[in-house]
mmCIF file of C-alpha atoms in Angstrom:
data_model
loop_
_atom_site.group_PDB
_atom_site.id
_atom_site.type_symbol
_atom_site.label_atom_id
_atom_site.label_comp_id
_atom_site.label_asym_id
_atom_site.label_seq_id
_atom_site.Cartn_x
_atom_site.Cartn_y
_atom_site.Cartn_z
ATOM 1 C CA GLN A 215 -80.421 43.809 -7.940
ATOM 2 C CA ILE A 216 -81.690 46.911 -5.893
ATOM 3 C CA LEU A 217 -78.960 48.950 -7.163
ATOM 4 C CA LYS A 218 -79.415 47.862 -10.759
ATOM 5 C CA ARG A 219 -83.167 48.383 -10.461
ATOM 6 C CA GLU A 220 -82.730 51.860 -8.970
ATOM 7 C CA GLY A 221 -80.179 52.723 -11.852
ATOM 8 C CA THR A 222 -77.372 53.742 -9.486
ATOM 9 C CA PHE A 223 -74.720 51.543 -11.300
ATOM 10 C CA PRO A 224 -74.511 50.456 -14.699
ATOM 11 C CA ASP A 225 -74.715 46.664 -15.649
ATOM 12 C CA ASN A 226 -70.789 46.514 -16.339
ATOM 13 C CA ARG A 227 -69.866 47.815 -13.073
ATOM 14 C CA ILE A 228 -71.992 45.431 -11.214
ATOM 15 C CA GLN A 229 -70.705 42.547 -13.273
ATOM 16 C CA SER A 230 -66.902 43.776 -12.658
ATOM 17 C CA ARG A 231 -67.572 43.678 -8.857
ATOM 18 C CA GLN A 232 -69.076 40.250 -8.930
ATOM 19 C CA GLN A 233 -66.308 38.680 -10.947
ATOM 20 C CA PRO A 234 -63.494 39.255 -8.455
ATOM 21 C CA LEU A 235 -65.612 37.738 -5.663
ATOM 22 C CA ILE A 236 -67.221 34.732 -7.587
ATOM 23 C CA GLY A 237 -64.165 33.638 -9.707
ATOM 24 C CA PRO A 238 -61.754 33.076 -6.929
ATOM 25 C CA LEU A 239 -64.316 31.230 -4.793
ATOM 26 C CA ARG A 240 -65.244 28.976 -7.743
ATOM 27 C CA ASP A 241 -61.472 28.212 -8.228
ATOM 28 C CA ALA A 242 -60.763 27.601 -4.616
ATOM 29 C CA MET A 243 -63.722 25.107 -4.437
ATOM 30 C CA LYS A 244 -62.364 23.340 -7.474
ATOM 31 C CA MET A 245 -58.755 23.299 -5.820
ATOM 32 C CA GLY A 246 -60.217 21.900 -2.720
ATOM 33 C CA LYS A 247 -61.892 19.098 -4.492
ATOM 34 C CA GLN A 248 -58.861 18.238 -6.536
ATOM 35 C CA ARG A 249 -56.657 18.264 -3.397
ATOM 36 C CA LYS A 250 -59.230 16.006 -1.553
ATOM 37 C CA ILE A 251 -59.016 13.510 -4.432
ATOM 38 C CA ALA A 252 -55.071 13.664 -4.442
ATOM 39 C CA LEU A 253 -54.900 13.114 -0.612
ATOM 40 C CA THR A 254 -57.311 10.246 -0.939
ATOM 41 C CA SER A 255 -55.424 8.551 -3.813
ATOM 42 C CA LEU A 256 -51.978 9.101 -1.719
ATOM 43 C CA VAL A 257 -53.615 7.380 1.219
ATOM 44 C CA VAL A 258 -54.756 4.432 -0.769
ATOM 45 C CA ILE A 259 -51.297 3.990 -2.285
ATOM 46 C CA VAL A 260 -49.639 4.144 1.166
ATOM 47 C CA VAL A 261 -52.041 1.579 2.532
ATOM 48 C CA LEU A 262 -51.415 -0.672 -0.374
ATOM 49 C CA LEU A 263 -47.548 -0.229 -0.139
ATOM 50 C CA LEU A 264 -47.097 -0.647 3.635
ATOM 51 C CA PRO A 265 -47.325 -4.433 3.748
ATOM 52 C CA SER A 266 -44.728 -4.632 0.992
ATOM 53 C CA LEU A 267 -42.329 -2.279 2.512
ATOM 54 C CA ALA A 268 -42.698 -4.046 5.979
ATOM 55 C CA LEU A 269 -42.143 -7.485 4.118
ATOM 56 C CA ASN A 270 -38.991 -6.000 2.438
ATOM 57 C CA GLU A 271 -37.650 -4.607 5.645
ATOM 58 C CA ASP A 272 -38.324 -8.023 7.408
ATOM 59 C CA ARG A 273 -36.237 -9.671 4.586
ATOM 60 C CA GLU A 274 -33.469 -7.428 4.857
ATOM 61 C CA ALA A 275 -33.451 -7.785 8.841
ATOM 62 C CA THR A 276 -33.689 -11.554 8.389
ATOM 63 C CA ASN A 277 -30.840 -11.733 5.800
ATOM 64 C CA ASP A 278 -28.706 -9.473 8.045
ATOM 65 C CA ARG A 279 -29.269 -11.827 11.020
ATOM 66 C CA LEU A 280 -28.666 -14.933 8.892
ATOM 67 C CA GLN A 281 -25.221 -13.340 7.832
ATOM 68 C CA CYS A 282 -24.500 -12.452 11.438
ATOM 69 C CA GLU A 283 -25.178 -16.059 12.479
ATOM 70 C CA ARG A 284 -23.045 -17.411 9.625
ATOM 71 C CA ASP A 285 -20.104 -14.894 10.434
ATOM 72 C CA GLU A 286 -20.078 -14.629 14.187
ATOM 73 C CA ASP A 287 -22.192 -14.358 17.293
ATOM 74 C CA GLU A 288 -25.242 -12.191 16.713
ATOM 75 C CA LYS A 289 -25.044 -10.153 19.667
ATOM 76 C CA GLN A 290 -21.685 -9.036 18.671
ATOM 77 C CA CYS A 291 -22.759 -8.473 14.968
ATOM 78 C CA LEU A 292 -25.494 -6.144 15.950
ATOM 79 C CA SER A 293 -23.229 -3.933 18.331
ATOM 80 C CA PRO A 294 -20.801 -1.355 16.762
ATOM 81 C CA GLN A 295 -17.572 -2.900 16.022
ATOM 82 C CA PRO A 296 -14.205 -1.047 16.775
ATOM 83 C CA THR A 297 -12.049 -0.245 13.727
ATOM 84 C CA PRO A 298 -9.392 -3.016 13.227
ATOM 85 C CA LYS A 299 -5.933 -1.791 14.279
ATOM 86 C CA ILE A 300 -3.004 -2.936 12.197
ATOM 87 C CA ARG A 301 0.708 -2.487 13.742
ATOM 88 C CA LEU A 302 2.764 -2.350 10.808
ATOM 89 C CA GLY A 303 6.482 -2.570 11.334
ATOM 90 C CA LEU A 304 9.002 -1.117 8.779
ATOM 91 C CA GLU A 305 12.251 -2.711 7.904
ATOM 92 C CA TRP A 306 14.049 0.614 8.165
ATOM 93 C CA PHE A 307 13.521 4.067 9.093
ATOM 94 C CA THR A 308 10.805 5.936 7.241
ATOM 95 C CA ASN A 309 11.939 6.768 3.766
ATOM 96 C CA PRO A 310 10.476 7.208 0.103
ATOM 97 C CA ASP A 311 10.286 3.285 -0.193
ATOM 98 C CA HIS A 312 7.431 3.538 2.059
ATOM 99 C CA LEU A 313 5.400 6.187 0.135
ATOM 100 C CA PRO A 314 2.157 4.008 -0.429
ATOM 101 C CA LEU A 315 1.942 3.351 3.173
ATOM 102 C CA VAL A 316 2.626 7.223 4.070
ATOM 103 C CA VAL A 317 -0.065 8.410 1.396
ATOM 104 C CA ALA A 318 -2.627 5.956 2.511
ATOM 105 C CA LEU A 319 -2.109 7.199 6.048
ATOM 106 C CA ARG A 320 -1.972 11.036 5.347
ATOM 107 C CA ARG A 321 -4.669 10.948 2.933
ATOM 108 C CA GLY A 322 -6.991 8.920 5.192
ATOM 109 C CA ILE A 323 -7.314 6.032 2.658
ATOM 110 C CA PHE A 324 -6.696 3.564 5.561
ATOM 111 C CA ALA A 325 -9.530 5.121 7.401
ATOM 112 C CA ASP A 326 -11.885 4.994 4.345
ATOM 113 C CA PHE A 327 -11.272 1.197 4.206
ATOM 114 C CA GLY A 328 -12.095 0.879 7.809
ATOM 115 C CA LEU A 329 -8.598 0.334 9.074
ATOM 116 C CA ASP A 330 -6.356 2.050 11.927
ATOM 117 C CA VAL A 331 -2.827 1.471 10.694
ATOM 118 C CA GLU A 332 -0.002 2.214 12.867
ATOM 119 C CA LEU A 333 3.407 2.587 11.208
ATOM 120 C CA VAL A 334 6.307 1.223 13.637
ATOM 121 C CA GLU A 335 9.980 2.079 13.023
ATOM 122 C CA PRO A 336 12.548 -0.394 14.325
ATOM 123 C CA SER A 337 14.761 1.106 17.087
ATOM 124 C CA ASP A 338 17.187 -1.584 15.959
ATOM 125 C CA HIS A 339 17.270 -4.714 13.756
ATOM 126 C CA TRP A 340 14.478 -7.025 14.631
ATOM 127 C CA GLU A 341 13.230 -10.334 13.717
ATOM 128 C CA ALA A 342 9.797 -9.534 12.283
ATOM 129 C CA GLU A 343 8.150 -12.916 12.785
ATOM 130 C CA GLU A 344 9.086 -12.779 16.524
ATOM 131 C CA GLU A 345 7.594 -9.483 16.973
ATOM 132 C CA ILE A 346 4.257 -10.766 15.338
ATOM 133 C CA LEU A 347 4.455 -13.917 17.425
ATOM 134 C CA ALA A 348 4.856 -11.801 20.515
ATOM 135 C CA GLY A 349 1.850 -9.725 19.579
ATOM 136 C CA ARG A 350 3.966 -6.326 19.079
ATOM 137 C CA LEU A 351 3.106 -6.280 15.402
ATOM 138 C CA ASP A 352 0.656 -7.583 13.011
ATOM 139 C CA VAL A 353 2.482 -7.127 9.770
ATOM 140 C CA ALA A 354 6.043 -6.378 8.834
ATOM 141 C CA VAL A 355 8.032 -5.061 5.827
ATOM 142 C CA THR A 356 10.658 -7.189 4.443
ATOM 143 C CA GLU A 357 12.637 -8.185 1.129
ATOM 144 C CA PRO A 358 11.919 -11.382 -0.804
ATOM 145 C CA LEU A 359 15.451 -12.513 -0.113
ATOM 146 C CA HIS A 360 14.950 -12.535 3.696
ATOM 147 C CA LEU A 361 11.501 -14.156 3.353
ATOM 148 C CA ALA A 362 12.928 -16.947 1.579
ATOM 149 C CA GLN A 363 15.813 -17.222 3.878
ATOM 150 C CA ASP A 364 13.570 -17.261 6.910
ATOM 151 C CA ALA A 365 11.273 -19.974 5.160
ATOM 152 C CA ALA A 366 14.201 -22.145 4.592
ATOM 153 C CA ARG A 367 15.143 -21.878 8.193
ATOM 154 C CA GLY A 368 11.648 -23.065 9.247
ATOM 155 C CA LYS A 369 10.327 -19.742 10.515
ATOM 156 C CA PRO A 370 6.577 -19.213 10.437
ATOM 157 C CA VAL A 371 6.346 -16.395 7.787
ATOM 158 C CA LEU A 372 3.925 -15.714 4.975
ATOM 159 C CA GLY A 373 4.411 -12.959 2.485
ATOM 160 C CA PHE A 374 1.259 -11.613 0.856
ATOM 161 C CA SER A 375 1.781 -8.623 -0.981
ATOM 162 C CA ARG A 376 4.558 -6.628 -2.964
ATOM 163 C CA PHE A 377 4.580 -2.894 -3.076
ATOM 164 C CA LEU A 378 8.029 -1.946 -4.233
ATOM 165 C CA HIS A 379 10.255 -2.963 -7.141
ATOM 166 C CA THR A 380 13.321 -0.828 -7.898
ATOM 167 C CA ASP A 381 16.718 -1.585 -9.318
ATOM 168 C CA GLY A 382 19.855 -2.225 -7.344
ATOM 169 C CA GLY A 383 22.905 -4.544 -6.796
ATOM 170 C CA VAL A 384 26.553 -3.756 -6.015
ATOM 171 C CA LEU A 385 27.841 -0.257 -5.572
ATOM 172 C CA TYR A 386 31.335 0.485 -7.027
ATOM 173 C CA ASP A 387 33.518 3.576 -8.231
ATOM 174 C CA ARG A 388 34.269 3.698 -11.686
ATOM 175 C CA ASN A 389 37.465 5.684 -10.801
ATOM 176 C CA LYS A 390 38.837 2.955 -8.679
ATOM 177 C CA GLY A 391 39.753 0.477 -11.602
ATOM 178 C CA ILE A 392 36.387 -1.324 -11.673
ATOM 179 C CA GLU A 393 34.717 -1.159 -15.155
ATOM 180 C CA ARG A 394 32.861 -4.567 -15.193
ATOM 181 C CA PRO A 395 31.667 -7.354 -12.800
ATOM 182 C CA SER A 396 34.696 -9.642 -13.462
ATOM 183 C CA ASP A 397 36.881 -6.770 -12.089
ATOM 184 C CA MET A 398 35.452 -7.425 -8.658
ATOM 185 C CA CYS A 399 37.122 -10.569 -8.247
ATOM 186 C CA GLY A 400 39.143 -10.582 -4.920
ATOM 187 C CA LYS A 401 37.925 -6.996 -3.975
ATOM 188 C CA THR A 402 36.809 -6.339 -0.311
ATOM 189 C CA ILE A 403 33.042 -6.182 -0.085
ATOM 190 C CA SER A 404 31.097 -4.182 2.356
ATOM 191 C CA TYR A 405 27.698 -5.806 3.425
ATOM 192 C CA PRO A 406 25.391 -6.212 6.409
ATOM 193 C CA GLY A 407 25.925 -9.513 8.034
ATOM 194 C CA SER A 408 29.647 -9.773 7.167
ATOM 195 C CA PRO A 409 31.605 -12.274 7.368
ATOM 196 C CA GLY A 410 28.453 -14.199 6.274
ATOM 197 C CA LYS A 411 28.073 -15.883 2.822
ATOM 198 C CA GLY A 412 25.505 -13.171 1.419
ATOM 199 C CA GLY A 413 27.845 -10.391 0.035
ATOM 200 C CA PRO A 414 30.400 -12.845 -1.646
ATOM 201 C CA ALA A 415 27.394 -14.967 -2.973
ATOM 202 C CA ILE A 416 26.045 -11.817 -4.913
ATOM 203 C CA VAL A 417 29.461 -10.683 -6.139
ATOM 204 C CA GLN A 418 30.834 -14.147 -7.073
ATOM 205 C CA THR A 419 27.402 -14.790 -9.259
ATOM 206 C CA MET A 420 28.127 -11.538 -11.126
ATOM 207 C CA VAL A 421 31.761 -12.223 -11.679
ATOM 208 C CA GLU A 422 30.931 -15.824 -13.033
ATOM 209 C CA ALA A 423 28.147 -14.338 -15.244
ATOM 210 C CA ASP A 424 30.615 -12.095 -16.848
ATOM 211 C CA GLY A 425 32.633 -15.073 -17.765
ATOM 212 C CA LYS A 426 35.397 -15.256 -15.215
ATOM 213 C CA LEU A 427 35.055 -18.764 -13.825
ATOM 214 C CA ASP A 428 38.371 -19.236 -11.982
ATOM 215 C CA CYS A 429 37.747 -16.554 -9.273
ATOM 216 C CA ASP A 430 38.154 -18.114 -5.883
ATOM 217 C CA ILE A 431 35.102 -17.552 -3.547
ATOM 218 C CA ASP A 432 37.523 -17.272 -0.672
ATOM 219 C CA SER A 433 39.489 -14.383 -2.236
ATOM 220 C CA TYR A 434 37.187 -11.741 -1.153
ATOM 221 C CA GLY A 435 37.778 -9.222 1.580
ATOM 222 C CA LYS A 436 34.854 -8.866 4.076
ATOM 223 C CA HIS A 437 33.911 -5.560 5.609
ATOM 224 C CA ASN A 438 30.786 -5.003 7.972
ATOM 225 C CA GLY A 439 29.808 -1.419 7.379
ATOM 226 C CA GLY A 440 26.181 -2.054 8.079
ATOM 227 C CA PHE A 441 24.065 -0.128 5.825
ATOM 228 C CA PHE A 442 26.368 2.761 5.421
ATOM 229 C CA HIS A 443 27.553 1.617 1.901
ATOM 230 C CA THR A 444 28.672 4.806 0.467
ATOM 231 C CA ASP A 445 30.610 5.740 3.646
ATOM 232 C CA ALA A 446 32.450 2.316 3.394
ATOM 233 C CA LEU A 447 33.722 3.080 -0.125
ATOM 234 C CA LEU A 448 34.591 6.759 0.706
ATOM 235 C CA LYS A 449 36.743 5.773 3.653
ATOM 236 C CA GLY A 450 38.481 3.062 1.746
ATOM 237 C CA ASP A 451 37.191 0.293 3.889
ATOM 238 C CA ALA A 452 35.808 -1.612 1.037
ATOM 239 C CA ASP A 453 35.863 -1.603 -2.781
ATOM 240 C CA VAL A 454 32.344 -2.526 -3.426
ATOM 241 C CA ALA A 455 29.269 -2.637 -1.250
ATOM 242 C CA THR A 456 25.935 -4.513 -1.601
ATOM 243 C CA LEU A 457 22.913 -4.782 -1.430
ATOM 244 C CA ILE A 458 22.124 -1.194 -2.580
ATOM 245 C CA PHE A 459 19.037 0.391 -4.040
ATOM 246 C CA TRP A 460 19.969 2.663 -7.004
ATOM 247 C CA ASN A 461 17.245 5.064 -5.830
ATOM 248 C CA PHE A 462 19.222 5.666 -2.542
ATOM 249 C CA GLU A 463 22.745 4.897 -2.551
ATOM 250 C CA ILE A 464 23.626 6.164 -6.173
ATOM 251 C CA ILE A 465 22.223 9.492 -5.347
ATOM 252 C CA GLU A 466 23.726 9.640 -1.937
ATOM 253 C CA ALA A 467 27.073 8.582 -3.191
ATOM 254 C CA ARG A 468 27.178 11.186 -5.935
ATOM 255 C CA SER A 469 26.031 14.122 -3.640
ATOM 256 C CA LYS A 470 29.097 13.075 -1.312
ATOM 257 C CA GLY A 471 31.496 13.573 -4.042
ATOM 258 C CA MET A 472 31.765 10.168 -5.597
ATOM 259 C CA ASP A 473 31.503 11.250 -9.229
ATOM 260 C CA GLY A 474 32.247 7.703 -10.461
ATOM 261 C CA ALA A 475 29.527 6.171 -8.365
ATOM 262 C CA ASP A 476 27.571 3.402 -10.159
ATOM 263 C CA PHE A 477 26.312 -0.180 -9.850
ATOM 264 C CA PHE A 478 26.046 -3.715 -11.292
ATOM 265 C CA SER A 479 22.319 -4.501 -11.408
ATOM 266 C CA LEU A 480 21.353 -7.861 -9.924
ATOM 267 C CA LYS A 481 18.856 -8.543 -12.888
ATOM 268 C CA GLU A 482 21.553 -7.917 -15.488
ATOM 269 C CA TRP A 483 24.266 -10.294 -13.999
ATOM 270 C CA GLY A 484 22.649 -13.714 -12.939
ATOM 271 C CA VAL A 485 21.387 -12.725 -9.405
ATOM 272 C CA PRO A 486 17.567 -13.130 -8.620
ATOM 273 C CA ASP A 487 16.072 -9.816 -8.647
ATOM 274 C CA PHE A 488 15.164 -9.271 -5.022
ATOM 275 C CA CYS A 489 15.261 -5.394 -4.847
ATOM 276 C CA GLN A 490 11.720 -5.334 -3.723
ATOM 277 C CA LEU A 491 9.585 -4.841 -0.660
ATOM 278 C CA VAL A 492 6.811 -7.142 0.507
ATOM 279 C CA LEU A 493 4.366 -7.271 3.387
ATOM 280 C CA MET A 494 4.565 -10.370 5.462
ATOM 281 C CA THR A 495 3.068 -11.864 8.533
ATOM 282 C CA THR A 496 2.732 -15.383 10.084
ATOM 283 C CA PRO A 497 0.479 -18.002 8.795
ATOM 284 C CA GLU A 498 -1.696 -17.823 11.954
ATOM 285 C CA ARG A 499 -2.101 -14.048 11.911
ATOM 286 C CA PHE A 500 -2.830 -14.197 8.249
ATOM 287 C CA SER A 501 -5.751 -16.532 8.873
ATOM 288 C CA GLU A 502 -7.074 -14.340 11.644
ATOM 289 C CA MET A 503 -6.830 -10.884 9.727
ATOM 290 C CA LYS A 504 -7.513 -12.121 6.001
ATOM 291 C CA GLU A 505 -10.350 -9.549 5.616
ATOM 292 C CA GLU A 506 -8.336 -6.730 7.006
ATOM 293 C CA LEU A 507 -5.249 -7.639 5.102
ATOM 294 C CA ARG A 508 -7.190 -7.518 1.847
ATOM 295 C CA ARG A 509 -8.340 -3.955 2.745
ATOM 296 C CA LEU A 510 -4.833 -2.987 3.420
ATOM 297 C CA VAL A 511 -3.687 -4.074 0.077
ATOM 298 C CA LEU A 512 -6.471 -2.201 -1.644
ATOM 299 C CA ALA A 513 -5.958 0.944 0.355
ATOM 300 C CA MET A 514 -2.101 0.921 -0.619
ATOM 301 C CA ARG A 515 -3.063 0.182 -4.190
ATOM 302 C CA LYS A 516 -5.363 3.182 -4.172
ATOM 303 C CA ALA A 517 -2.358 5.195 -2.604
ATOM 304 C CA THR A 518 -0.141 3.901 -5.530
ATOM 305 C CA GLY A 519 -2.473 5.250 -7.995
ATOM 306 C CA ILE A 520 -2.289 8.786 -6.418
ATOM 307 C CA ILE A 521 1.540 8.541 -6.374
ATOM 308 C CA HIS A 522 1.607 7.893 -10.071
ATOM 309 C CA ARG A 523 -1.096 10.310 -11.166
ATOM 310 C CA GLN A 524 -0.310 13.047 -8.761
ATOM 311 C CA PRO A 525 3.448 12.782 -7.623
ATOM 312 C CA ASP A 526 3.451 16.371 -6.382
ATOM 313 C CA ILE A 527 0.653 15.579 -3.722
ATOM 314 C CA ALA A 528 2.588 12.323 -2.758
ATOM 315 C CA ARG A 529 5.697 14.329 -2.139
ATOM 316 C CA GLU A 530 3.803 16.853 -0.084
ATOM 317 C CA TYR A 531 2.473 14.121 2.079
ATOM 318 C CA TYR A 532 5.730 12.452 2.669
ATOM 319 C CA ARG A 533 7.152 15.945 3.788
ATOM 320 C CA GLU A 534 4.262 16.372 6.110
ATOM 321 C CA HIS A 535 4.966 12.822 7.588
ATOM 322 C CA VAL A 536 8.680 13.227 8.170
ATOM 323 C CA GLY A 537 8.733 16.727 9.026
ATOM 324 C CA PRO A 538 11.230 19.456 7.860
ATOM 325 C CA THR A 539 14.753 18.733 6.939
ATOM 326 C CA PRO A 540 16.861 21.585 8.235
ATOM 327 C CA ASP A 541 19.952 20.705 6.437
ATOM 328 C CA GLU A 542 19.905 22.025 2.640
ATOM 329 C CA GLY A 543 22.194 19.240 1.475
ATOM 330 C CA GLN A 544 20.164 16.559 3.063
ATOM 331 C CA LYS A 545 17.030 18.024 1.680
ATOM 332 C CA GLU A 546 18.336 17.907 -1.911
ATOM 333 C CA ILE A 547 19.332 14.463 -1.431
ATOM 334 C CA MET A 548 15.944 13.601 -0.054
ATOM 335 C CA GLU A 549 14.038 15.286 -2.870
ATOM 336 C CA ALA A 550 16.097 13.571 -5.474
ATOM 337 C CA THR A 551 15.555 10.257 -3.789
ATOM 338 C CA ILE A 552 11.780 10.771 -3.924
ATOM 339 C CA THR A 553 11.997 11.606 -7.601
ATOM 340 C CA ALA A 554 13.924 8.469 -8.303
ATOM 341 C CA THR A 555 11.500 6.377 -6.115
ATOM 342 C CA LEU A 556 8.176 7.572 -7.690
ATOM 343 C CA PRO A 557 8.252 5.053 -10.514
ATOM 344 C CA ALA A 558 9.062 2.014 -8.377
ATOM 345 C CA PHE A 559 5.779 1.126 -7.130
ATOM 346 C CA PRO A 560 3.900 -1.614 -9.123
ATOM 347 C CA ASN A 561 0.129 -1.819 -9.468
ATOM 348 C CA ASP A 562 0.402 -5.572 -9.421
ATOM 349 C CA ASN A 563 0.869 -6.803 -5.976
ATOM 350 C CA THR A 564 1.264 -10.573 -6.749
ATOM 351 C CA MET A 565 4.531 -12.656 -7.063
ATOM 352 C CA SER A 566 4.876 -16.063 -8.804
ATOM 353 C CA SER A 567 6.072 -19.297 -7.475
ATOM 354 C CA ASP A 568 8.501 -19.614 -10.243
ATOM 355 C CA TYR A 569 10.271 -16.493 -8.932
ATOM 356 C CA TYR A 570 10.510 -17.898 -5.514
ATOM 357 C CA ASP A 571 11.673 -21.358 -6.727
ATOM 358 C CA HIS A 572 14.386 -19.726 -8.672
ATOM 359 C CA LEU A 573 15.479 -17.616 -5.714
ATOM 360 C CA MET A 574 15.455 -20.584 -3.313
ATOM 361 C CA SER A 575 17.522 -22.603 -5.701
ATOM 362 C CA TRP A 576 20.028 -19.788 -6.048
ATOM 363 C CA LEU A 577 20.341 -19.641 -2.092
ATOM 364 C CA VAL A 578 21.082 -23.259 -2.158
ATOM 365 C CA GLN A 579 23.617 -23.304 -4.822
ATOM 366 C CA THR A 580 25.488 -20.426 -3.091
ATOM 367 C CA GLY A 581 25.452 -22.185 0.207
ATOM 368 C CA GLN A 582 23.327 -19.730 2.009
ATOM 369 C CA VAL A 583 20.498 -22.229 3.059
ATOM 370 C CA GLU A 584 20.450 -25.912 3.354
ATOM 371 C CA ALA A 585 20.384 -28.077 0.350
ATOM 372 C CA ASP A 586 17.084 -29.609 1.214
ATOM 373 C CA SER A 587 15.614 -26.046 1.339
ATOM 374 C CA THR A 588 14.502 -26.454 -2.385
ATOM 375 C CA SER A 589 11.712 -28.802 -1.271
ATOM 376 C CA THR A 590 10.278 -26.030 0.680
ATOM 377 C CA ASN A 591 6.882 -25.466 -0.905
ATOM 378 C CA VAL A 592 6.455 -21.741 -2.044
ATOM 379 C CA SER A 593 2.864 -21.827 -0.973
ATOM 380 C CA SER A 594 4.006 -22.237 2.664
ATOM 381 C CA TYR A 595 5.524 -18.792 2.719
ATOM 382 C CA TRP A 596 3.950 -16.902 -0.072
ATOM 383 C CA THR A 597 0.259 -16.308 -1.070
ATOM 384 C CA ASN A 598 -1.571 -14.109 -3.635
ATOM 385 C CA GLU A 599 -4.772 -14.704 -1.871
ATOM 386 C CA VAL A 600 -5.256 -11.139 -0.887
ATOM 387 C CA ALA A 601 -2.954 -9.547 -3.514
ATOM 388 C CA TRP A 602 -5.187 -10.002 -6.605
#
């Protein structure tokens, strides 16, 4: 006012200096009032919500405690639980038939499902149920044929998930005078377990399905070449060999120079189709580990999806797992075997009781198990409880 009165500054210059000072101060006062109102509102909301939040937390804790009390001892429930370990025995050396297991292991799917799975290769042939009873295994891979045979003999076995279904049957050489199943009558058969009834039972069923009903079951020669089916034919020790999987032995035989290598398929010539792999355990172990076995099935199912959708990734996981193959010839065979095996993993892990009833009837008819085995209830050795 003094400056204005003395005429030192014009009015507009005084106003321009007043505005920068008064405007921000007024705005700051307004903002402070708004913040105070907002802060007061927030405090009120929190005060109102706190009892509700605490009540919800108490309810969740109570529910957790009740669940603990239903499931197990509360003290154990509240403490960190170790990752369940499953020792899973293979039926043979690691090979492409085991891809769902390998992919689930290498990709960390088992770990994602809260499982610690160890794949165990047999150093020699083993009785899987005895290994499980002895505590050395929890689960084992087997074939439906062996599962039914063991059940018929009263062994404590229980299959619970199928994970491979390929094609297979009897290996033969088209260049050695065999063109159809009836031509196998009286030939020498190479098969594991020779001189047991298994090999002749398969071949004889095919011969009869082909219309030759006068072939004597005792006319067959028997050779125990173990699982070296191709070598038995190449060396002249046998004319035919069983049981073979086409994704293995046909590829191997042709790579070794057997240009006429072919096979008669079980499913096409009257034999129950047991070219499959399943998981089994004992009934007691199944009851103890049902939750973990369900997660095992789901993890393998997820791995199967990866195999179908991303076969190149599945192939790479397998290479990493088994390590490099220095021999180029063996490498080519393995790559061809993987390619042939990729489509063999079903999305459906269940199996029907009708299938096992038919399989058991065939085992009885061919004299491989006792006649009263047909009364063996399928539910005693197969369940779909965790395979759905």
